[in-house]
Coordinates of C-alpha atoms and ligand atoms in Angstrom, one line a residue:
X16 CA -21.9 -30.7 -20.4
X17 CA -19.1 -28.5 -19.1
X18 CA -15.7 -29.3 -17.6
X19 CA -15.4 -27.3 -14.4
X20 CA -12.5 -26.9 -12.0
X21 CA -13.6 -26.0 -8.5
X22 CA -11.1 -24.8 -5.9
X23 CA -12.0 -24.9 -2.2
X24 CA -9.9 -22.8 0.2
X25 CA -8.9 -23.5 3.8
X26 CA -12.1 -22.4 5.5
X27 CA -14.2 -24.3 3.0
X28 CA -12.5 -27.5 4.1
X29 CA -11.9 -26.4 7.6
X30 CA -13.8 -29.3 9.3
X31 CA -15.2 -32.7 8.5
X32 CA -18.6 -31.1 8.3
X33 CA -17.4 -28.6 5.7
X34 CA -15.7 -31.3 3.7
X35 CA -19.0 -33.2 3.6
X36 CA -20.6 -30.1 2.3
X37 CA -18.0 -29.7 -0.4
X38 CA -18.7 -33.3 -1.4
X39 CA -22.5 -32.6 -1.6
X40 CA -21.9 -29.5 -3.7
X41 CA -19.5 -31.3 -6.1
X42 CA -21.8 -34.3 -6.4
X43 CA -24.6 -31.9 -7.3
X44 CA -22.5 -30.5 -10.2
X45 CA -21.7 -34.1 -11.4
X46 CA -25.4 -35.0 -11.2
X47 CA -26.2 -32.0 -13.4
X48 CA -24.0 -33.7 -16.0
X49 CA -20.7 -31.7 -15.6
X50 CA -17.2 -33.1 -15.3
X51 CA -15.6 -31.8 -12.1
X52 CA -12.0 -31.5 -11.1
X53 CA -11.6 -30.3 -7.5
X54 CA -8.6 -28.6 -6.0
X55 CA -8.4 -28.3 -2.2
X56 CA -6.3 -26.4 0.2
X57 CA -5.2 -27.6 3.6
X58 CA -7.7 -27.2 6.5
X59 CA -7.6 -23.6 7.7
X60 CA -4.7 -22.9 10.1
X61 CA -2.9 -26.1 9.1
X62 CA -0.2 -24.7 6.8
X63 CA 0.6 -22.1 9.5
X64 CA 0.8 -24.9 12.1
X65 CA 3.2 -27.0 9.9
X66 CA 5.4 -24.0 9.2
X67 CA 5.5 -23.2 12.9
X68 CA 6.7 -26.7 13.7
X69 CA 9.5 -26.3 11.1
X70 CA 10.6 -23.0 12.7
X71 CA 10.7 -24.6 16.2
X72 CA 13.5 -26.8 14.8
X73 CA 15.2 -24.5 12.5
X74 CA 14.5 -20.7 12.9
X75 CA 15.2 -20.3 9.2
X76 CA 14.2 -23.7 7.8
X77 CA 15.9 -25.4 5.0
X78 CA 13.7 -24.4 2.0
X79 CA 13.5 -27.9 0.5
X80 CA 12.6 -29.5 3.7
X81 CA 10.1 -26.7 4.6
X82 CA 8.2 -27.5 1.4
X83 CA 8.2 -31.1 2.2
X84 CA 6.5 -30.3 5.5
X85 CA 4.3 -27.4 4.4
X86 CA 2.8 -29.4 1.5
X87 CA 1.4 -32.2 3.7
X88 CA -1.8 -30.3 4.8
X89 CA -3.2 -30.7 1.3
X90 CA -2.5 -34.4 1.2
X91 CA -4.9 -34.9 4.1
X92 CA -7.7 -32.9 2.6
X93 CA -7.6 -34.5 -0.9
X94 CA -8.0 -38.0 0.7
X95 CA -10.8 -36.8 3.0
X96 CA -12.6 -35.1 0.2
X97 CA -12.4 -38.2 -2.0
X98 CA -13.8 -40.3 0.9
X99 CA -16.6 -37.9 1.5
X100 CA -17.6 -38.1 -2.2
X101 CA -17.4 -41.9 -2.1
X102 CA -19.5 -42.0 1.0
X103 CA -22.4 -40.4 -0.9
X104 CA -22.0 -42.7 -3.9
X105 CA -19.9 -40.6 -6.2
X106 CA -16.7 -42.1 -7.6
X107 CA -13.7 -40.0 -6.7
X108 CA -9.9 -40.3 -6.9
X109 CA -7.3 -38.0 -5.3
X110 CA -3.8 -37.1 -6.4
X111 CA -0.9 -35.1 -5.0
X112 CA 0.8 -32.6 -7.1
X113 CA 3.6 -35.0 -7.9
X114 CA 1.2 -37.8 -8.9
X115 CA -0.5 -35.7 -11.6
X116 CA 2.9 -34.3 -12.3
X117 CA 2.5 -30.6 -11.7
X118 CA 6.1 -29.9 -12.8
X119 CA 7.6 -26.8 -11.3
X120 CA 11.0 -25.1 -11.1
X121 CA 12.9 -25.6 -7.9
X122 CA 12.3 -22.2 -6.3
X123 CA 11.1 -23.7 -3.0
X124 CA 8.4 -21.7 -1.3
X125 CA 7.5 -19.8 -4.5
X126 CA 7.9 -22.3 -7.3
X127 CA 6.4 -21.7 -10.7
X128 CA 4.4 -24.3 -12.6
X129 CA 6.1 -25.4 -15.8
X130 CA 3.7 -28.0 -17.1
X131 CA 0.9 -30.3 -16.0
X132 CA 0.4 -33.8 -17.3
X133 CA -3.4 -33.9 -17.6
X134 CA -3.8 -37.3 -19.3
X135 CA -4.5 -39.2 -16.2
X136 CA -7.1 -36.7 -15.1
X137 CA -8.9 -37.0 -18.4
X138 CA -8.9 -40.8 -18.2
X139 CA -10.3 -40.7 -14.6
X140 CA -13.0 -38.2 -15.7
X141 CA -14.0 -40.5 -18.5
X142 CA -14.4 -43.3 -16.1
X143 CA -17.0 -41.2 -14.2
X144 CA -14.7 -40.0 -11.4
X145 CA -14.5 -36.6 -9.7
X146 CA -10.7 -36.0 -9.7
X147 CA -9.3 -34.2 -6.6
X148 CA -5.9 -32.6 -6.8
X149 CA -3.9 -31.2 -4.0
X150 CA -3.5 -27.4 -4.2
X151 CA -0.3 -25.4 -3.5
X152 CA 2.2 -28.2 -4.4
X153 CA 4.2 -29.5 -7.3
X154 CA 7.3 -31.4 -8.0
X155 CA 10.6 -30.4 -9.5
X156 CA 12.7 -32.3 -12.0
X157 CA 14.6 -34.1 -9.2
X158 CA 11.3 -35.4 -7.7
X159 CA 11.5 -33.0 -4.7
X160 CA 8.2 -31.5 -3.5
X161 CA 7.7 -27.8 -4.1
X162 CA 5.1 -25.3 -3.0
X163 CA 3.7 -22.3 -4.9
X164 CA 3.7 -19.6 -2.3
X165 CA 1.0 -18.8 0.3
X166 CA -2.5 -18.9 -1.2
X167 CA -1.1 -21.0 -4.0
X168 CA -4.0 -23.4 -4.3
X169 CA -5.7 -20.7 -6.4
X170 CA -2.9 -21.0 -8.9
X171 CA -3.2 -24.8 -8.9
X172 CA -6.9 -24.4 -9.7
X173 CA -6.4 -21.9 -12.6
X174 CA -3.4 -23.8 -14.0
X175 CA -5.4 -27.0 -14.1
X176 CA -8.3 -25.2 -15.7
X177 CA -5.9 -23.9 -18.3
X178 CA -4.2 -27.3 -19.0
X179 CA -7.6 -29.0 -19.2
X180 CA -9.2 -26.2 -21.2
X181 CA -12.0 -26.2 -18.7
X182 CA -15.1 -24.1 -19.3
X183 CA -14.8 -22.3 -16.0
X184 CA -12.6 -22.2 -12.9
X185 CA -14.6 -21.6 -9.7
X186 CA -12.8 -20.3 -6.7
X187 CA -15.0 -21.2 -3.7
X188 CA -14.1 -19.3 -0.5
X189 CA -15.5 -17.8 2.7
X190 CA -16.9 -14.7 1.0
X191 CA -19.3 -14.7 -1.9
X192 CA -17.2 -12.8 -4.4
X193 CA -14.7 -10.0 -4.9
X194 CA -15.7 -6.9 -2.9
X195 CA -14.9 -3.2 -3.3
X196 CA -12.5 -3.8 -0.4
X197 CA -11.9 -6.5 2.2
X198 CA -15.3 -6.9 3.9
X199 CA -13.6 -7.7 7.2
X200 CA -12.2 -4.2 7.3
X201 CA -15.1 -2.3 5.8
X202 CA -18.5 -4.0 6.5
X203 CA -20.1 -1.7 4.0
X204 CA -18.0 -3.1 1.1
X205 CA -20.1 -4.2 -1.8
X206 CA -19.7 -7.3 -3.9
X207 CA -18.8 -6.7 -7.5
X208 CA -20.7 -8.7 -10.1
X209 CA -17.9 -8.5 -12.5
X210 CA -14.4 -7.1 -12.3
X211 CA -12.0 -6.8 -15.3
X212 CA -9.0 -9.0 -15.4
X213 CA -6.7 -5.9 -15.4
X214 CA -8.4 -4.6 -12.2
X215 CA -8.2 -7.9 -10.5
X216 CA -4.5 -8.2 -11.4
X217 CA -3.8 -4.9 -9.7
X218 CA -6.0 -5.7 -6.7
X219 CA -4.3 -9.0 -6.2
X220 CA -0.8 -7.6 -6.6
X221 CA -1.6 -4.7 -4.2
X222 CA -2.7 -7.0 -1.4
X223 CA -6.3 -8.3 -1.9
X224 CA -5.7 -11.9 -0.9
X225 CA -9.0 -13.2 -2.2
X226 CA -7.0 -14.4 -5.3
X227 CA -3.3 -15.2 -5.4
X228 CA -1.7 -12.9 -7.9
X229 CA -0.2 -15.8 -9.9
X230 CA -3.6 -17.3 -10.4
X231 CA -4.8 -14.1 -12.0
X232 CA -1.7 -14.0 -14.2
X233 CA -2.4 -17.5 -15.4
X234 CA -6.1 -16.7 -16.0
X235 CA -5.0 -13.8 -18.2
X236 CA -2.4 -15.7 -20.1
X237 CA -4.6 -18.7 -20.9
X238 CA -7.9 -16.8 -21.0
X239 CA -9.5 -18.9 -18.2
X240 CA -13.0 -18.0 -17.2
X241 CA -12.6 -17.3 -13.5
X242 CA -15.3 -16.9 -10.9
X243 CA -15.1 -16.3 -7.1
X244 CA -18.0 -17.6 -5.1
X245 CA -19.0 -18.8 -1.7
X246 CA -18.7 -22.3 -0.3
X247 CA -20.7 -21.4 2.8
X248 CA -24.1 -21.3 1.1
X249 CA -26.5 -24.3 1.1
X250 CA -24.6 -26.9 -1.0
X251 CA -27.8 -28.0 -2.7
X252 CA -28.8 -24.6 -4.2
X253 CA -29.6 -25.1 -7.9
X254 CA -26.6 -25.3 -10.3
X255 CA -28.0 -22.5 -12.5
X256 CA -28.3 -20.2 -9.6
X257 CA -24.7 -21.0 -8.5
X258 CA -23.5 -20.5 -12.1
X259 CA -24.7 -16.9 -12.0
X260 CA -23.5 -16.1 -8.5
X261 CA -20.3 -14.6 -7.1
X262 CA -17.9 -12.4 -9.1
X263 CA -16.9 -13.1 -12.7
X264 CA -13.5 -11.9 -13.8
X265 CA -14.1 -10.5 -17.3
X266 CA -11.6 -9.9 -20.1
X267 CA -13.3 -6.9 -21.6
X268 CA -15.1 -4.0 -20.1
X269 CA -18.7 -4.4 -20.9
X270 CA -19.5 -1.2 -22.8
X271 CA -23.1 -1.1 -21.6
X272 CA -21.8 -1.1 -18.0
X273 CA -19.0 1.3 -18.6
X274 CA -21.3 4.3 -18.5
X275 CA -22.6 3.5 -15.0
X276 CA -19.4 2.0 -13.7
X277 CA -17.7 3.8 -10.8
X278 CA -14.4 5.3 -11.6
X279 CA -12.8 3.3 -8.8
X280 CA -13.5 -0.4 -8.4
X281 CA -11.8 -1.1 -5.2
X282 CA -9.4 -0.3 -2.4
X283 CA -6.6 -2.7 -1.8
X284 CA -4.1 -2.7 1.1
X285 CA -1.0 -4.5 2.2
X286 CA 0.3 -4.3 5.7
X287 CA 3.4 -6.5 5.3
X288 CA 5.7 -3.9 3.9
X289 CA 8.8 -2.0 5.1
X290 CA 10.5 1.1 4.0
X291 CA 14.3 1.8 3.7
X292 CA 16.0 5.1 3.2
X293 CA 19.6 5.6 2.1
X294 CA 20.6 9.1 3.2
X295 CA 23.0 11.5 1.5
X296 CA 24.3 9.5 -1.3
X297 CA 26.4 11.2 -4.0
X298 CA 24.0 12.2 -6.8
X299 CA 25.7 10.7 -9.8
X300 CA 25.0 8.0 -12.4
X301 CA 25.0 4.5 -11.2
X302 CA 24.0 5.2 -7.7
X303 CA 20.6 3.6 -7.9
X304 CA 22.2 0.5 -9.3
X305 CA 24.9 0.4 -6.6
X306 CA 22.1 0.4 -4.0
X307 CA 19.4 -1.8 -5.6
X308 CA 21.7 -4.2 -7.5
X309 CA 22.8 -6.1 -4.4
X310 CA 19.2 -6.1 -3.1
X311 CA 18.0 -7.7 -6.4
X312 CA 21.0 -10.2 -6.4
X313 CA 19.6 -11.4 -3.0
X314 CA 16.3 -12.0 -4.7
X315 CA 14.5 -9.4 -2.7
X316 CA 11.6 -7.7 -4.5
X317 CA 11.7 -3.9 -4.4
X318 CA 8.4 -2.1 -4.8
X319 CA 7.9 1.7 -4.5
X320 CA 11.1 3.6 -5.2
X321 CA 11.5 7.4 -4.6
X322 CA 14.6 9.4 -5.2
X323 CA 14.6 12.9 -3.8
X324 CA 15.7 16.0 -5.7
X325 CA 19.5 16.4 -5.1
X326 CA 21.0 19.1 -2.9
X327 CA 24.7 20.0 -2.7
X328 CA 25.5 17.0 -4.9
X329 CA 23.8 14.6 -2.5
X330 CA 20.4 12.9 -2.6
X331 CA 18.3 10.4 -0.6
X332 CA 16.8 7.2 -2.0
X333 CA 13.9 5.4 -0.4
X334 CA 12.2 2.2 -1.4
X335 CA 9.9 -0.5 0.0
X336 CA 10.4 -4.2 0.4
X337 CA 8.3 -7.0 1.8
X338 CA 8.5 -7.0 5.6
X339 CA 9.8 -10.6 5.6
X340 CA 12.9 -9.3 3.6
X341 CA 13.4 -6.2 5.7
X342 CA 16.2 -7.5 8.1
X343 CA 18.0 -9.1 5.2
X344 CA 17.9 -6.0 3.1
X345 CA 19.0 -3.7 5.9
X346 CA 22.0 -6.0 6.6
X347 CA 23.1 -6.0 2.9
X348 CA 22.9 -2.2 2.9
X349 CA 24.7 -1.6 6.1
X350 CA 27.4 -4.2 5.7
X351 CA 28.1 -4.0 1.9
X352 CA 26.5 -1.0 0.3
X353 CA 27.2 1.8 2.8
X354 CA 30.9 1.3 3.0
X355 CA 31.1 1.2 -0.8
X356 CA 28.9 4.3 -1.7
X357 CA 29.8 6.2 1.5
X358 CA 26.3 7.4 2.2
X359 CA 25.6 9.1 5.5
X360 CA 23.1 6.6 7.0
X361 CA 20.6 3.9 6.2
X362 CA 17.4 4.0 8.2
X363 CA 14.3 1.9 8.0
X364 CA 10.7 1.4 9.2
X365 CA 9.0 -1.9 9.2
X366 CA 5.7 -0.6 10.4
X367 CA 4.3 0.8 7.2
X368 CA 1.5 -0.2 4.9
X369 CA 0.4 0.5 1.4
X370 CA -3.1 1.5 0.4
X371 CA -4.2 1.6 -3.2
X372 CA -7.1 2.7 -5.3
X373 CA -7.8 0.6 -8.4
X374 CA -10.1 1.4 -11.3
X375 CA -10.1 1.3 -15.1
X376 CA -12.1 4.5 -14.9
X377 CA -9.0 6.4 -13.9
X378 CA -7.9 6.3 -17.5
X379 CA -10.6 8.8 -18.4
X380 CA -11.0 10.8 -15.2
X381 CA -8.7 13.4 -13.7
X382 CA -8.6 14.5 -10.1
X383 CA -8.6 11.1 -8.5
X384 CA -5.2 11.5 -7.0
X385 CA -6.0 14.9 -5.5
X386 CA -9.3 13.7 -4.1
X387 CA -7.4 10.8 -2.5
X388 CA -4.8 13.1 -1.0
X389 CA -7.4 15.5 0.3
X390 CA -9.3 12.7 1.9
X391 CA -6.2 11.5 3.7
X392 CA -5.2 15.0 4.7
X393 CA -8.6 15.6 6.3
X394 CA -7.9 12.7 8.6
X395 CA -4.4 13.9 9.4
X396 CA -2.9 10.9 7.7
X397 CA 0.6 11.6 6.4
X398 CA 1.6 10.1 3.0
X399 CA 5.2 8.9 3.0
X400 CA 5.4 7.7 -0.7
X401 CA 3.2 7.8 -3.7
X402 CA 3.2 5.6 -6.9
X403 CA 0.8 5.5 -9.7
X404 CA 0.0 3.6 -12.9
X405 CA -2.7 4.0 -15.5
X406 CA -5.3 2.3 -13.3
X407 CA -4.0 2.6 -9.8
X408 CA -2.7 5.0 -7.2
X409 CA -0.8 3.7 -4.2
X410 CA 0.3 5.5 -1.1
X411 CA 2.7 4.3 1.6
X412 CA 1.7 5.3 5.2
X413 CA 2.2 4.5 8.8
X414 CA 0.7 1.0 9.5
X415 CA -1.4 2.4 12.3
X416 CA -3.5 4.5 9.9
X417 CA -4.0 1.8 7.4
X418 CA -7.5 0.7 8.3
X419 CA -8.7 4.2 8.8
X420 CA -7.3 5.2 5.4
X421 CA -9.1 2.2 3.7
X422 CA -12.4 3.2 5.4
X423 CA -12.3 6.9 4.6
X424 CA -11.3 6.3 1.0
X425 CA -14.0 3.7 0.5
X426 CA -16.5 6.2 1.7
X427 CA -15.0 9.2 -0.2
X428 CA -15.2 7.4 -3.5
X429 CA -18.7 6.2 -2.7
X430 CA -17.9 2.5 -3.0
X431 CA -20.5 1.7 -0.5
X432 CA -23.2 3.0 -2.8
X433 CA -24.7 0.7 -5.4
Ligands
LIG10 P1 -9.3 -19.2 1.0 O1 -8.8 -19.9 2.2 O2 -10.6 -19.6 0.5 O3 -8.2 -19.2 -0.1 P2 -8.5 -16.5 1.6 O4 -8.5 -16.2 3.1 O5 -7.2 -16.7 1.0 O6 -9.5 -17.7 1.4 O7 -9.2 -15.3 0.8 C1 -10.5 -14.9 1.2 C2 -10.4 -13.6 2.1 O8 -9.9 -12.6 1.3 C3 -11.8 -13.1 2.6 O9 -12.2 -13.8 3.7 C4 -11.5 -11.6 2.8 O10 -11.2 -11.3 4.1 C5 -10.2 -11.4 2.0 N1 -10.3 -10.3 1.1 C6 -9.3 -9.3 0.9 N2 -9.7 -8.4 0.0 C7 -10.9 -8.8 -0.5 C8 -11.8 -8.3 -1.5 N3 -11.5 -7.2 -2.2 N4 -12.9 -9.0 -1.7 C9 -13.2 -10.1 -1.1 N5 -12.4 -10.7 -0.1 C10 -11.3 -10.0 0.2
LIG11 N1 -2.6 -24.0 2.3 C1 -1.8 -23.0 1.6 C2 -1.7 -21.7 2.4 O1 -2.2 -21.7 3.5 C3 -2.3 -22.8 0.2 C4 -3.7 -22.2 0.1 O2 -4.4 -22.1 1.0 O3 -4.0 -21.7 -1.0 O4 -1.1 -20.8 1.9
LIG12 MG1 -6.5 -18.0 -0.5

């Protein structure tokens, strides 16, 4: 008998019919003798709707109150899922994040989980219940509701699996696994049977939203066995078949697979980025800090940073930030940094995107970057910035070329071929 945490995303609980299917699937796993803890998201579109309501009242909503509102979608689905299980004769109990005490810090909108009190869950499981926990939400020390960032139910699922030392955490979603790239953009994308934890970490951090980055970090830290699979199949397919389906995130590269494995595992992309350039700053020690220090103080994450070779004692510094932080970052630079460092100008572009190749095979292969740049050049796509690590290469380009870039790279690296 195994203990399994199953997380169902927004589409998977998007209608009463779908919730009934989730109940059937969960009851099937129970009937096969497994303990099941279920994490659900809000019905698809609901979190956006709730955030929209908040913004109609306060254009920049108070963070504490926004979390109070945004977290409510999940409270609806936990109750409905519990009822759907009871309706087919399976004992079930639902809990909000506060009720099972998913304690977080107070960084509203992007809170981090500190601890989970799993005793109550264990007791309920012992009594024969399926326990259903609201994804995406927690509670801070003061008792205020917090949320874990968009896509945060994945993190709730993995964190619960870690706390309960579950045998597996299954992320049920609207695709049947992790693909070589988003199958919505490239229909020829292929499902990966396994992907290493390191590759998944890069793919998630570079924009593949199939798993929230923090859920992958948690899985790595606590060695949670993590699988991504489809909730849209027949809910009554045999458990053994389902256990072998989807994509398993592995911790070690399988040496027998390594020989055949493609050099590149996937293409990731992120469109919600913006680029800022500070022109003609004096090329002297401390200048990067003078520019990026105030940005960091405002809790804005900076991603790709490029400093040009100096000329006549002057240089340019460009960097990217999330598009949501663009206006704030520009204001800080224009109002506070420019007068201080006396640069010539600060310009920006909030219509850029980042496209990345990810693969462990890059460690042992040369020429990947040049093949990537050639492929983009042949399509007339201009590369604005480049950044690399041991297992990824990212380029920043005009947003309007993003989908084309993803498609041609996917093809050039033969990711569509089995
Ligand atoms: P859920 O609501 O279940 O959490 P998400 O919408 O957050 O689902 O994530 C699933 C979606 O992630 C898919 O529908 C797909 O469009 C997208 N996606 C992006 N990159 C990938 C990838 N490499 N493999 C699979 N899906 C991907
Ligand atoms: N409902 C939340 C969101 O839309 C959390 C999640 O779906 O994982 O971001
Ligand atoms: Mg998601």
